[in-house]
GROMACS .gro file of N, CA and C in nm:
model
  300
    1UNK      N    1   3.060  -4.028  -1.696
    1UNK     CA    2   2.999  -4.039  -1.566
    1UNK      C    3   2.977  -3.901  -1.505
    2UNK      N    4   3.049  -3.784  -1.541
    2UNK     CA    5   3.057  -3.738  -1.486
    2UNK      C    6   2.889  -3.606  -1.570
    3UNK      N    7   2.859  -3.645  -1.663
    3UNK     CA    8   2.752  -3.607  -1.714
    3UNK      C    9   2.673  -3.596  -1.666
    4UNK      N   10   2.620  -3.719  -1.647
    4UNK     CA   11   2.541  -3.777  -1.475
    4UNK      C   12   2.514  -3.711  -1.366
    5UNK      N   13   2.636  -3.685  -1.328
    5UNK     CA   14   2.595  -3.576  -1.234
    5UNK      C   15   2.568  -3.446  -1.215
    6UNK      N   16   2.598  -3.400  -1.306
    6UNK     CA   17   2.592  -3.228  -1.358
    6UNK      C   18   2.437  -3.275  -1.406
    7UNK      N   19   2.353  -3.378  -1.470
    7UNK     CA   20   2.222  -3.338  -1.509
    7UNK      C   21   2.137  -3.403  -1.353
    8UNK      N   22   2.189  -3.461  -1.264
    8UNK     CA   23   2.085  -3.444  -1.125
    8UNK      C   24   2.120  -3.303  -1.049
    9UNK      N   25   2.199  -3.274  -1.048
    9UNK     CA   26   2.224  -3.142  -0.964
    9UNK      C   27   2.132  -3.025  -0.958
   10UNK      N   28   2.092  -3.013  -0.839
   10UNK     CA   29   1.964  -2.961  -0.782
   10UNK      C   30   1.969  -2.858  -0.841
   11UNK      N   31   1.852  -2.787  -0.904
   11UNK     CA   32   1.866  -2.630  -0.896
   11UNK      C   33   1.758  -2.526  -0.843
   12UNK      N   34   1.861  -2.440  -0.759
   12UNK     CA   35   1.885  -2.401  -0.651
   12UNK      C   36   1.784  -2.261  -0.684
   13UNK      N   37   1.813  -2.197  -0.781
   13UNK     CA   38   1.765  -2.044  -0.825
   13UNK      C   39   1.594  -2.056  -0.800
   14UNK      N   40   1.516  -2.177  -0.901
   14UNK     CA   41   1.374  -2.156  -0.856
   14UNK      C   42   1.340  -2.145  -0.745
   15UNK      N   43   1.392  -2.252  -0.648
   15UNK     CA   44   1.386  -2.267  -0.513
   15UNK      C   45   1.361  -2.153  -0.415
   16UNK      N   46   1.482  -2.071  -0.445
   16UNK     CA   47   1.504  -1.957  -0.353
   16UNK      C   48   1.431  -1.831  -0.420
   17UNK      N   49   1.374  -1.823  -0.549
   17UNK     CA   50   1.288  -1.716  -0.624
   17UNK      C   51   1.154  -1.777  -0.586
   18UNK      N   52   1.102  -1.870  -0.538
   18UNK     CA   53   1.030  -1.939  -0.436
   18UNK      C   54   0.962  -1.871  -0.321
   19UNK      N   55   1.117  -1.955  -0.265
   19UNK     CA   56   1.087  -1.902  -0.103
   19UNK      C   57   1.064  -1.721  -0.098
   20UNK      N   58   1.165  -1.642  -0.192
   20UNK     CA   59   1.164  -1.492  -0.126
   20UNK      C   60   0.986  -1.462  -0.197
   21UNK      N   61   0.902  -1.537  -0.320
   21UNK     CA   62   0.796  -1.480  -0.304
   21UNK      C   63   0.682  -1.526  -0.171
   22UNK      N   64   0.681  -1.628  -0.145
   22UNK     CA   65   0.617  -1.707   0.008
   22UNK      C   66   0.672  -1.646   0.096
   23UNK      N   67   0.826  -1.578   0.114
   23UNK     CA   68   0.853  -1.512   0.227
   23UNK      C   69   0.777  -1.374   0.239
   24UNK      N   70   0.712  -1.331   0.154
   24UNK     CA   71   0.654  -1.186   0.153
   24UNK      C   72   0.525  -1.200   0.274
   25UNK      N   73   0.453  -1.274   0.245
   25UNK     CA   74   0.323  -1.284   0.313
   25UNK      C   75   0.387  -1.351   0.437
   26UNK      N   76   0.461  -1.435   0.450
   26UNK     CA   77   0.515  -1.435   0.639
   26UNK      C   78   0.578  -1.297   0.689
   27UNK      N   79   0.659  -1.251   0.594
   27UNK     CA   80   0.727  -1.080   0.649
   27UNK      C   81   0.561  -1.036   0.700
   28UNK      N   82   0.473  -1.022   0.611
   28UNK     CA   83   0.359  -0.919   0.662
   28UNK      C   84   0.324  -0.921   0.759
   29UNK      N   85   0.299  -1.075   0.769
   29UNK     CA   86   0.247  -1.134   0.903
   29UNK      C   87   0.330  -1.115   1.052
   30UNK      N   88   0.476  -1.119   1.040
   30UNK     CA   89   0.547  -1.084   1.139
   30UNK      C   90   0.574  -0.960   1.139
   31UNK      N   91   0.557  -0.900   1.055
   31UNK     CA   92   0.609  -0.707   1.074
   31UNK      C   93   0.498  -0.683   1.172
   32UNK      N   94   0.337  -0.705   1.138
   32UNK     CA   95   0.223  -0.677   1.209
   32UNK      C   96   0.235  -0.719   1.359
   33UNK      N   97   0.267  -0.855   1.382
   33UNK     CA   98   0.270  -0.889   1.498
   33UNK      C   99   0.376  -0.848   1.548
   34UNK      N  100   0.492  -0.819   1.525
   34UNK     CA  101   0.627  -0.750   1.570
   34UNK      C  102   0.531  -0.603   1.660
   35UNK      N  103   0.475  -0.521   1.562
   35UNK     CA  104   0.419  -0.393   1.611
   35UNK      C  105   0.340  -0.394   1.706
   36UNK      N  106   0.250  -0.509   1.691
   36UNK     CA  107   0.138  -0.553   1.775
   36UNK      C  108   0.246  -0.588   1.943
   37UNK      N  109   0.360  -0.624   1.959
   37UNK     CA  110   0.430  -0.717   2.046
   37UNK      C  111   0.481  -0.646   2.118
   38UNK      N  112   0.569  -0.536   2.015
   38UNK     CA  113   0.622  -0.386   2.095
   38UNK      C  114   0.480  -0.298   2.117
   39UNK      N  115   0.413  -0.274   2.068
   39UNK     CA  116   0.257  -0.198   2.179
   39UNK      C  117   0.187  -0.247   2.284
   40UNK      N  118   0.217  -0.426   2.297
   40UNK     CA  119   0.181  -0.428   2.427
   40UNK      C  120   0.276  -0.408   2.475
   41UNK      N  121   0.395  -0.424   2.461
   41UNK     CA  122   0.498  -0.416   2.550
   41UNK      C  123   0.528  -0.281   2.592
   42UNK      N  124   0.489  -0.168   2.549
   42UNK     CA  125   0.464  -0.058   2.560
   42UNK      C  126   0.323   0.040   2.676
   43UNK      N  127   0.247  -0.081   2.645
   43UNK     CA  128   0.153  -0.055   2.716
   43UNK      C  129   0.141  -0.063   2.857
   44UNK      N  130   0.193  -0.207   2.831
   44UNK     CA  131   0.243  -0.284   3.031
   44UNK      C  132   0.369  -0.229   3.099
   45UNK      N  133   0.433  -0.145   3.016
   45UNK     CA  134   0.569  -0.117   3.101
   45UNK      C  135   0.470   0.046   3.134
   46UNK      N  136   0.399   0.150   3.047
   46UNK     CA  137   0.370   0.260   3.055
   46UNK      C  138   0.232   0.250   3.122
   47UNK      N  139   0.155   0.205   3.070
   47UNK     CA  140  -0.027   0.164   3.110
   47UNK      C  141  -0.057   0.260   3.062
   48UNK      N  142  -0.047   0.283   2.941
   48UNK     CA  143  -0.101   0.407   2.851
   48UNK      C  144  -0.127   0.324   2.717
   49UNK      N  145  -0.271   0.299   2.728
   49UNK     CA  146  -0.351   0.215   2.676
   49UNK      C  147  -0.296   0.241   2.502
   50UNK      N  148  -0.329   0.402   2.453
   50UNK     CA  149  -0.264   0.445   2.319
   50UNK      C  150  -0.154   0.374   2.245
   51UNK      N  151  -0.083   0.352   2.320
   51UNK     CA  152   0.076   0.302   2.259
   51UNK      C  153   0.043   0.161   2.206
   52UNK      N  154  -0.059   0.084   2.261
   52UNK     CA  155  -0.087  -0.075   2.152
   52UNK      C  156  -0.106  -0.002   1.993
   53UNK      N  157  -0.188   0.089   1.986
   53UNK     CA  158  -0.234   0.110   1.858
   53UNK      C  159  -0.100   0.160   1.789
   54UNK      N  160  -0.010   0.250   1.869
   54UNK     CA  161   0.091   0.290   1.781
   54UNK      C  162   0.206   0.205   1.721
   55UNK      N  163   0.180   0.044   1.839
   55UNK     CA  164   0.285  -0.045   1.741
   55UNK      C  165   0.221  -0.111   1.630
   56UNK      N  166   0.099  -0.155   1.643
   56UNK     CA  167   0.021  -0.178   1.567
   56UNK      C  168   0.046  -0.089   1.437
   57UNK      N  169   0.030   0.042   1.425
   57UNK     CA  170   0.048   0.120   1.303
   57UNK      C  171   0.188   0.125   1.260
   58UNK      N  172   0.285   0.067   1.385
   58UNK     CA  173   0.435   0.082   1.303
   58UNK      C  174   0.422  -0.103   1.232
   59UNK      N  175   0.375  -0.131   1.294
   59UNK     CA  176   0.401  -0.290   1.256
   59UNK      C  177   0.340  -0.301   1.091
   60UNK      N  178   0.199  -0.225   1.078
   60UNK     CA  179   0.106  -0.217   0.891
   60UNK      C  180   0.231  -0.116   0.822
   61UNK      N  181   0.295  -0.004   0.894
   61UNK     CA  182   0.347   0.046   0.805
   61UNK      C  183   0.510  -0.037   0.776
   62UNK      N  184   0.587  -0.144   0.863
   62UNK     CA  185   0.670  -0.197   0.833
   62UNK      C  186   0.615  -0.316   0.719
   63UNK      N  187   0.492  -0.384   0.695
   63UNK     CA  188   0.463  -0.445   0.614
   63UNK      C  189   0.445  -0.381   0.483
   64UNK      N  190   0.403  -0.280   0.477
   64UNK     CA  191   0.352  -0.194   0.358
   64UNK      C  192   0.443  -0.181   0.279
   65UNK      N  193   0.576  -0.131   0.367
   65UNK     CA  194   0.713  -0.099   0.323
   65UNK      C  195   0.806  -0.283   0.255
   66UNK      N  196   0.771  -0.359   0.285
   66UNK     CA  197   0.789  -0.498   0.247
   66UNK      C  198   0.770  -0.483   0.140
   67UNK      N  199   0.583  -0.472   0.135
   67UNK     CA  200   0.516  -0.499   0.011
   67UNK      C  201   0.577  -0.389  -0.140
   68UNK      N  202   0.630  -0.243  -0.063
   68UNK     CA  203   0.680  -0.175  -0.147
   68UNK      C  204   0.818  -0.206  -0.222
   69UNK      N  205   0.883  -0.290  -0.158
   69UNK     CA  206   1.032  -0.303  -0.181
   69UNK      C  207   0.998  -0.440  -0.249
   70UNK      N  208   0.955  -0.546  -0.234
   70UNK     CA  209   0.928  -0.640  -0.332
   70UNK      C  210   0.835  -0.620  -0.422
   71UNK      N  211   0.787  -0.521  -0.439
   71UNK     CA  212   0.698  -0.434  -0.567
   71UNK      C  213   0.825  -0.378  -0.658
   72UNK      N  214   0.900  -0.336  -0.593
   72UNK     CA  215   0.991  -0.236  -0.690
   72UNK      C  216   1.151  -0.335  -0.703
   73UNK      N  217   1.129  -0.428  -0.684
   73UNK     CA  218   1.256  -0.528  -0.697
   73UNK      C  219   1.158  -0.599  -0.834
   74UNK      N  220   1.032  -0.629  -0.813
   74UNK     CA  221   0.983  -0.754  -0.938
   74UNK      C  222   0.971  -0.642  -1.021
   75UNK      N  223   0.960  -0.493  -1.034
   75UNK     CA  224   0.952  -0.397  -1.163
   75UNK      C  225   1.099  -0.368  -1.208
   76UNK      N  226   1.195  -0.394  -1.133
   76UNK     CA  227   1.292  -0.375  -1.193
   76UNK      C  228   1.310  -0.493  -1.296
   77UNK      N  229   1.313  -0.615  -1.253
   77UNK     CA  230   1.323  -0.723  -1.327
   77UNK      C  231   1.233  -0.719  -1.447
   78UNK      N  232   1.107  -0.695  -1.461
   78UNK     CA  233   1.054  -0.638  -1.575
   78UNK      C  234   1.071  -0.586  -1.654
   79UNK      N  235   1.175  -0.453  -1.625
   79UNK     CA  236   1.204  -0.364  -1.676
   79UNK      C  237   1.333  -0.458  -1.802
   80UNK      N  238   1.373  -0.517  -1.722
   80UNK     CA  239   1.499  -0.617  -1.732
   80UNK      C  240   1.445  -0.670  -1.907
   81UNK      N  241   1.337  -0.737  -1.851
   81UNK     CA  242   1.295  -0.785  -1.965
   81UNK      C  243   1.193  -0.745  -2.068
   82UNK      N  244   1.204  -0.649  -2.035
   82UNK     CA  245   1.134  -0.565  -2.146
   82UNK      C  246   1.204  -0.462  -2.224
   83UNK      N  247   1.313  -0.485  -2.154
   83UNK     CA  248   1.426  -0.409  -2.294
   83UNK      C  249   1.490  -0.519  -2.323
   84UNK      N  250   1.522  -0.659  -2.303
   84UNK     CA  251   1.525  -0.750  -2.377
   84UNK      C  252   1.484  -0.799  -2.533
   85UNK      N  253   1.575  -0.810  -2.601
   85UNK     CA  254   1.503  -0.798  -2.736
   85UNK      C  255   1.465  -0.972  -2.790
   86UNK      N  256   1.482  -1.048  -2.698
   86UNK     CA  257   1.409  -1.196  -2.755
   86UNK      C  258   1.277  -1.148  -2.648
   87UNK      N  259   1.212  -1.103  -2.609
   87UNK     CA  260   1.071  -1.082  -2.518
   87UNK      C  261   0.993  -0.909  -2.590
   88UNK      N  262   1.069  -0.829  -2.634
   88UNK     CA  263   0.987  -0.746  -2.697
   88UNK      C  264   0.896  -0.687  -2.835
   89UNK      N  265   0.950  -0.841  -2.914
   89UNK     CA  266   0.916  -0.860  -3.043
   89UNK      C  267   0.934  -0.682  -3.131
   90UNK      N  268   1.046  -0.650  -3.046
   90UNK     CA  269   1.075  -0.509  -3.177
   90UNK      C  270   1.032  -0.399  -3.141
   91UNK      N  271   0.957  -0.388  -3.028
   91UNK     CA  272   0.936  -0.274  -2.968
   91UNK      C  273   0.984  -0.235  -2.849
   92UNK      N  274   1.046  -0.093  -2.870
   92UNK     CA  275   1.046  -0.021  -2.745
   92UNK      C  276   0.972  -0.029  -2.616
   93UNK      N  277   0.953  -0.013  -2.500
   93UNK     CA  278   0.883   0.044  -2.381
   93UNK      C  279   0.820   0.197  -2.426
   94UNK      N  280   0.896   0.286  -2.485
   94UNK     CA  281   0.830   0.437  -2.551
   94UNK      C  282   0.737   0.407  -2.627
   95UNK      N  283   0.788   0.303  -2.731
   95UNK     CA  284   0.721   0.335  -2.894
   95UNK      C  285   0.574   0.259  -2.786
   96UNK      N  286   0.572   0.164  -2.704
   96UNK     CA  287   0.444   0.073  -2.670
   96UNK      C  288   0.371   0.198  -2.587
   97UNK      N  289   0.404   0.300  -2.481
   97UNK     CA  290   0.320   0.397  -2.412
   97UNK      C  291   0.280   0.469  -2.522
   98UNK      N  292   0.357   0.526  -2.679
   98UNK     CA  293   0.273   0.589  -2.755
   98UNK      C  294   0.131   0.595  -2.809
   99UNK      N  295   0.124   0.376  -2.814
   99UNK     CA  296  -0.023   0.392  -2.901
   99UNK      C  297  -0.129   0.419  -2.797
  100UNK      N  298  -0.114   0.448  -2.626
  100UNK     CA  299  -0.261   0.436  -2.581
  100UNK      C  300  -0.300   0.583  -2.601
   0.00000   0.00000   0.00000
């Protein structure tokens, strides 16, 4: 019986390797409007029209920085598996940059 239940038991890992790639494009979306939120709020406390654009540019560059850090988290994992020897059929990462 107890077989049974160990083969319904949810799994959990796709799920959440899931959500953190769908969470990327909501981060973007809220980093932008975050910047966008603090420049008006910047604007109406100062009335120095400039400061919208500057949250605005912190808000693209807090997304950018998203997009960079879940760029270099999925290359590590690559990396992972590409020195894996059931996925590289026998070759190096070196010996493969040699032939171009």
């Amino acid at each position: 019986m107890e077989e049974n239940h160990e083969e319904h038991k949810p799994r959990i890992k796709p799920i959440i390797e899931g959500a953190e790639t769908l969470s990327l494009g909501i981060s973007m979306v809220v980093a932008v409007l975050i910047g966008v939120a603090i420049g008006l709020g910047l604007k109406k406390l100062t009335g120095i029209t400039w400061l919208l654009w500057i949250g605005v540019a912190i808000g693209l560059a807090a997304a950018f920085l998203n997009v960079y850090k879940a760029y270099s988290k999925q290359y590590k994992e690559f990396e992972k598996l590409a020195k894996d020897p059931r996925y590289n059929m026998g070759k190096s990462i070196d010996e493969d940059e040699d032939e171009d």
